[in-house]
mmCIF file of C-alpha atoms in Angstrom:
data_model
loop_
_atom_site.group_PDB
_atom_site.id
_atom_site.type_symbol
_atom_site.label_atom_id
_atom_site.label_comp_id
_atom_site.label_asym_id
_atom_site.label_seq_id
_atom_site.Cartn_x
_atom_site.Cartn_y
_atom_site.Cartn_z
ATOM 1 C CA HIS O 1 84.080 89.856 80.459
ATOM 2 C CA PRO O 2 84.630 90.882 84.115
ATOM 3 C CA MET O 3 85.726 87.385 85.136
ATOM 4 C CA VAL O 4 88.586 87.426 82.624
ATOM 5 C CA TRP O 5 89.843 90.759 83.966
ATOM 6 C CA PHE O 6 89.486 89.454 87.513
ATOM 7 C CA LEU O 7 91.497 86.272 86.816
ATOM 8 C CA VAL O 8 94.183 88.260 84.987
ATOM 9 C CA MET O 9 94.401 90.638 87.953
ATOM 10 C CA ILE O 10 94.927 87.734 90.356
ATOM 11 C CA LEU O 11 97.387 85.851 88.139
ATOM 12 C CA PHE O 12 99.422 88.800 86.886
ATOM 13 C CA ASP O 13 99.083 91.397 89.625
ATOM 14 C CA LEU O 14 98.468 89.861 93.032
ATOM 15 C CA ILE O 15 100.722 86.827 92.692
ATOM 16 C CA PRO O 16 103.809 88.238 90.921
ATOM 17 C CA LEU O 17 103.648 91.788 92.304
ATOM 18 C CA ARG O 18 102.349 91.206 95.832
ATOM 19 C CA VAL O 19 102.851 87.609 96.955
ATOM 20 C CA ILE O 20 106.309 86.841 95.545
ATOM 21 C CA PRO O 21 107.949 90.121 96.695
ATOM 22 C CA SER O 22 106.343 89.671 100.135
ATOM 23 C CA ILE O 23 107.817 86.189 100.410
ATOM 24 C CA LEU O 24 111.278 87.391 99.341
ATOM 25 C CA PHE O 25 111.252 90.491 101.539
ATOM 26 C CA THR O 26 109.910 88.637 104.573
ATOM 27 C CA THR O 27 112.414 85.809 104.194
ATOM 28 C CA ILE O 28 115.306 88.274 104.212
ATOM 29 C CA ILE O 29 114.014 90.595 106.939
ATOM 30 C CA TYR O 30 112.850 87.859 109.310
ATOM 31 C CA TRP O 31 116.283 86.312 109.723
ATOM 32 C CA MET O 32 118.153 89.650 109.627
ATOM 33 C CA THR O 33 116.190 91.066 112.554
ATOM 34 C CA GLY O 34 116.898 88.119 114.850
ATOM 35 C CA MET O 35 113.353 86.955 115.257
ATOM 36 C CA SER O 36 112.481 83.492 116.561
ATOM 37 C CA PRO O 37 114.744 80.852 114.995
ATOM 38 C CA ASP O 38 111.924 78.273 114.913
ATOM 39 C CA LEU O 39 110.887 77.406 111.385
ATOM 40 C CA ASP O 40 107.228 77.149 112.450
ATOM 41 C CA ASP O 41 107.309 80.742 113.729
ATOM 42 C CA PHE O 42 108.877 81.870 110.464
ATOM 43 C CA PHE O 43 106.155 80.287 108.326
ATOM 44 C CA LEU O 44 103.410 81.733 110.528
ATOM 45 C CA TYR O 45 105.031 85.170 110.221
ATOM 46 C CA LEU O 46 105.317 84.700 106.461
ATOM 47 C CA MET O 47 101.648 83.752 106.230
ATOM 48 C CA VAL O 48 100.591 86.894 108.106
ATOM 49 C CA MET O 49 102.799 89.144 105.981
ATOM 50 C CA VAL O 50 101.577 87.695 102.678
ATOM 51 C CA LEU O 51 97.955 87.960 103.795
ATOM 52 C CA PHE O 52 98.514 91.553 104.881
ATOM 53 C CA ALA O 53 100.156 92.413 101.546
ATOM 54 C CA VAL O 54 97.301 90.980 99.488
ATOM 55 C CA VAL O 55 94.667 92.643 101.684
ATOM 56 C CA MET O 56 96.281 96.052 101.280
ATOM 57 C CA ALA O 57 96.848 95.520 97.540
ATOM 58 C CA SER O 58 93.227 94.435 97.137
ATOM 59 C CA PHE O 59 92.112 97.528 99.000
ATOM 60 C CA ALA O 60 94.131 99.724 96.621
ATOM 61 C CA ILE O 61 92.732 97.874 93.596
ATOM 62 C CA PHE O 62 89.217 98.274 94.993
ATOM 63 C CA ASN O 63 89.733 102.044 95.300
ATOM 64 C CA ALA O 64 91.172 102.149 91.784
ATOM 65 C CA THR O 65 88.095 100.376 90.412
ATOM 66 C CA LEU O 66 85.773 102.744 92.275
ATOM 67 C CA PHE O 67 87.548 105.913 91.106
ATOM 68 C CA PHE O 68 88.862 104.660 87.751
ATOM 69 C CA ARG O 69 88.152 107.960 85.991
ATOM 70 C CA ASN O 70 90.205 109.982 88.484
ATOM 71 C CA GLN O 71 93.491 108.360 89.473
ATOM 72 C CA SER O 72 94.401 111.251 91.771
ATOM 73 C CA LEU O 73 91.238 110.704 93.787
ATOM 74 C CA ALA O 74 91.926 106.958 93.970
ATOM 75 C CA ASN O 75 95.467 107.610 95.242
ATOM 76 C CA LEU O 76 94.250 110.188 97.752
ATOM 77 C CA THR O 77 91.492 108.009 99.205
ATOM 78 C CA THR O 78 93.791 104.982 99.395
ATOM 79 C CA SER O 79 96.459 107.017 101.193
ATOM 80 C CA MET O 80 93.922 108.484 103.607
ATOM 81 C CA PHE O 81 92.534 105.058 104.455
ATOM 82 C CA ILE O 82 96.032 103.616 104.950
ATOM 83 C CA LEU O 83 96.844 106.408 107.409
ATOM 84 C CA PHE O 84 93.541 105.759 109.156
ATOM 85 C CA PHE O 85 94.323 102.018 109.272
ATOM 86 C CA MET O 86 97.762 102.713 110.742
ATOM 87 C CA LEU O 87 96.405 105.079 113.355
ATOM 88 C CA PHE O 88 93.761 102.691 114.647
ATOM 89 C CA GLY O 89 95.727 99.502 114.016
ATOM 90 C CA GLY O 90 97.782 99.626 117.197
ATOM 91 C CA PHE O 91 100.885 100.552 115.258
ATOM 92 C CA LEU O 92 100.973 104.171 116.374
ATOM 93 C CA MET O 93 99.036 104.000 119.658
ATOM 94 C CA ASN O 94 97.873 101.481 122.216
ATOM 95 C CA GLN O 95 94.341 100.238 121.548
ATOM 96 C CA ASP O 96 93.407 100.666 125.198
ATOM 97 C CA THR O 97 94.180 104.413 125.105
ATOM 98 C CA VAL O 98 91.786 105.199 122.239
ATOM 99 C CA ASN O 99 88.654 107.132 123.192
ATOM 100 C CA ILE O 100 85.780 104.710 123.735
ATOM 101 C CA SER O 101 83.663 106.402 121.059
ATOM 102 C CA LEU O 102 86.391 105.697 118.461
ATOM 103 C CA ASN O 103 87.486 102.313 119.769
ATOM 104 C CA TRP O 104 85.348 100.373 117.286
ATOM 105 C CA LEU O 105 87.421 101.771 114.384
ATOM 106 C CA GLN O 106 90.334 99.484 115.268
ATOM 107 C CA TYR O 107 88.347 96.497 114.012
ATOM 108 C CA LEU O 108 88.334 97.888 110.463
ATOM 109 C CA SER O 109 92.125 98.053 110.245
ATOM 110 C CA PRO O 110 94.115 95.274 108.550
ATOM 111 C CA PHE O 111 97.164 96.694 110.350
ATOM 112 C CA ARG O 112 95.619 95.703 113.661
ATOM 113 C CA TYR O 113 95.259 92.057 112.735
ATOM 114 C CA ALA O 114 98.630 91.771 111.010
ATOM 115 C CA TYR O 115 100.462 93.597 113.811
ATOM 116 C CA GLU O 116 98.740 91.608 116.542
ATOM 117 C CA GLY O 117 99.392 88.359 114.674
ATOM 118 C CA VAL O 118 103.083 89.126 114.280
ATOM 119 C CA ILE O 119 103.510 90.213 117.914
ATOM 120 C CA VAL O 120 101.586 87.233 119.281
ATOM 121 C CA ASN O 121 103.561 84.832 117.085
ATOM 122 C CA GLU O 122 106.888 86.325 118.098
ATOM 123 C CA THR O 123 106.236 86.606 121.831
ATOM 124 C CA ALA O 124 104.500 83.242 122.327
ATOM 125 C CA ASP O 125 107.623 81.446 123.585
ATOM 126 C CA LEU O 126 109.644 84.392 124.885
ATOM 127 C CA PHE O 127 110.242 85.387 128.477
ATOM 128 C CA VAL O 128 111.496 88.670 129.879
ATOM 129 C CA GLU O 129 114.135 87.979 132.503
ATOM 130 C CA ASP O 130 115.434 90.884 134.561
ATOM 131 C CA ASP O 131 116.634 91.847 137.992
ATOM 132 C CA PHE O 132 114.540 94.579 139.591
ATOM 133 C CA ASN O 133 116.230 95.961 142.749
ATOM 134 C CA GLY O 134 117.706 92.553 143.518
ATOM 135 C CA ILE O 135 114.451 90.703 142.863
ATOM 136 C CA PRO O 136 114.581 88.363 139.869
ATOM 137 C CA VAL O 137 111.718 88.912 137.406
ATOM 138 C CA ASN O 138 110.669 86.278 134.870
ATOM 139 C CA VAL O 139 107.558 87.239 132.899
ATOM 140 C CA ALA O 140 106.128 85.830 129.661
ATOM 141 C CA ALA O 141 106.660 88.342 126.836
ATOM 142 C CA GLY O 142 103.077 87.745 125.718
ATOM 143 C CA VAL O 143 101.850 89.203 128.988
ATOM 144 C CA VAL O 144 104.046 92.259 128.439
ATOM 145 C CA ALA O 145 102.675 92.629 124.877
ATOM 146 C CA GLN O 146 99.150 92.331 126.203
ATOM 147 C CA GLN O 147 99.676 94.944 128.906
ATOM 148 C CA LEU O 148 101.685 97.443 126.839
ATOM 149 C CA LEU O 149 100.026 97.064 123.438
ATOM 150 C CA GLY O 150 96.557 95.810 124.357
ATOM 151 C CA PHE O 151 96.828 92.685 122.198
ATOM 152 C CA ASP O 152 95.059 89.404 122.853
ATOM 153 C CA THR O 153 97.771 86.746 123.144
ATOM 154 C CA GLY O 154 95.403 83.990 122.095
ATOM 155 C CA ALA O 155 94.104 85.668 118.950
ATOM 156 C CA PHE O 156 96.672 84.592 116.352
ATOM 157 C CA TRP O 157 94.391 82.328 114.317
ATOM 158 C CA LEU O 158 91.498 84.745 114.651
ATOM 159 C CA ASP O 159 93.735 87.490 113.235
ATOM 160 C CA VAL O 160 94.692 85.247 110.306
ATOM 161 C CA LEU O 161 91.042 84.371 109.680
ATOM 162 C CA ILE O 162 89.972 88.026 109.736
ATOM 163 C CA LEU O 163 92.736 88.975 107.275
ATOM 164 C CA LEU O 164 91.607 86.146 105.002
ATOM 165 C CA VAL O 165 87.964 87.272 105.231
ATOM 166 C CA MET O 166 89.001 90.877 104.477
ATOM 167 C CA PHE O 167 90.857 89.638 101.396
ATOM 168 C CA LEU O 168 87.895 87.600 100.156
ATOM 169 C CA VAL O 169 85.415 90.425 100.785
ATOM 170 C CA LEU O 170 87.644 92.851 98.877
ATOM 171 C CA LEU O 171 87.981 90.407 95.967
ATOM 172 C CA ILE O 172 84.198 90.057 95.795
ATOM 173 C CA ALA O 173 83.782 93.839 95.994
ATOM 174 C CA ILE O 174 86.331 94.316 93.188
ATOM 175 C CA ALA O 175 84.527 91.762 91.022
ATOM 176 C CA LEU O 176 81.165 93.431 91.652
ATOM 177 C CA VAL O 177 82.447 96.936 90.886
ATOM 178 C CA VAL O 178 84.244 95.803 87.719
ATOM 179 C CA GLY O 179 81.168 93.851 86.595
ATOM 180 C CA PHE O 180 78.972 96.888 87.224
ATOM 181 C CA ARG O 181 81.363 99.239 85.390
ATOM 182 C CA LEU O 182 81.674 96.937 82.374
ATOM 183 C CA ARG O 183 77.905 96.439 82.210
ATOM 184 C CA ASP O 184 77.453 100.228 82.158
ATOM 185 C CA ARG O 185 79.858 100.513 79.199
ATOM 186 C CA ARG O 186 77.956 97.978 77.090
#
């Protein structure tokens, strides 16, 4: 039955192979890189990273269910989409510099929402203090992130919500494809 496969995938793939390693890796990396020492910021960062990991894993599983007869094609399409997601996710280029005809593609990228969420979370309480030709400068780091990266400093919870919706949509799509494939075999 498709529901049994689906529950097994969640219990024995997503949780032990995606969620737990993400929690361990994020816990180590967060403190090693000198990010915000506030525990609230850490848990928000952890939430974004776990959501991002399960979204990307669900995307790979979705591709594997679509192209189950040809694993090479599944790997190729997943890799191509991940590169596409990285390119339009703000990780490799500023969103404001993308050609207007391609600008809408950024909204399909989980990288965009995870990256923006992490940057917004980290820069929320930071200030850039400098001395520019004898003039003291004190600017909120969020403003710098908004100007340099094109991120919305007030979009943290929207980013989390969109990642969660992406995850749920992918889970539903996986269930539908698996149900369709199993029905065709019977």
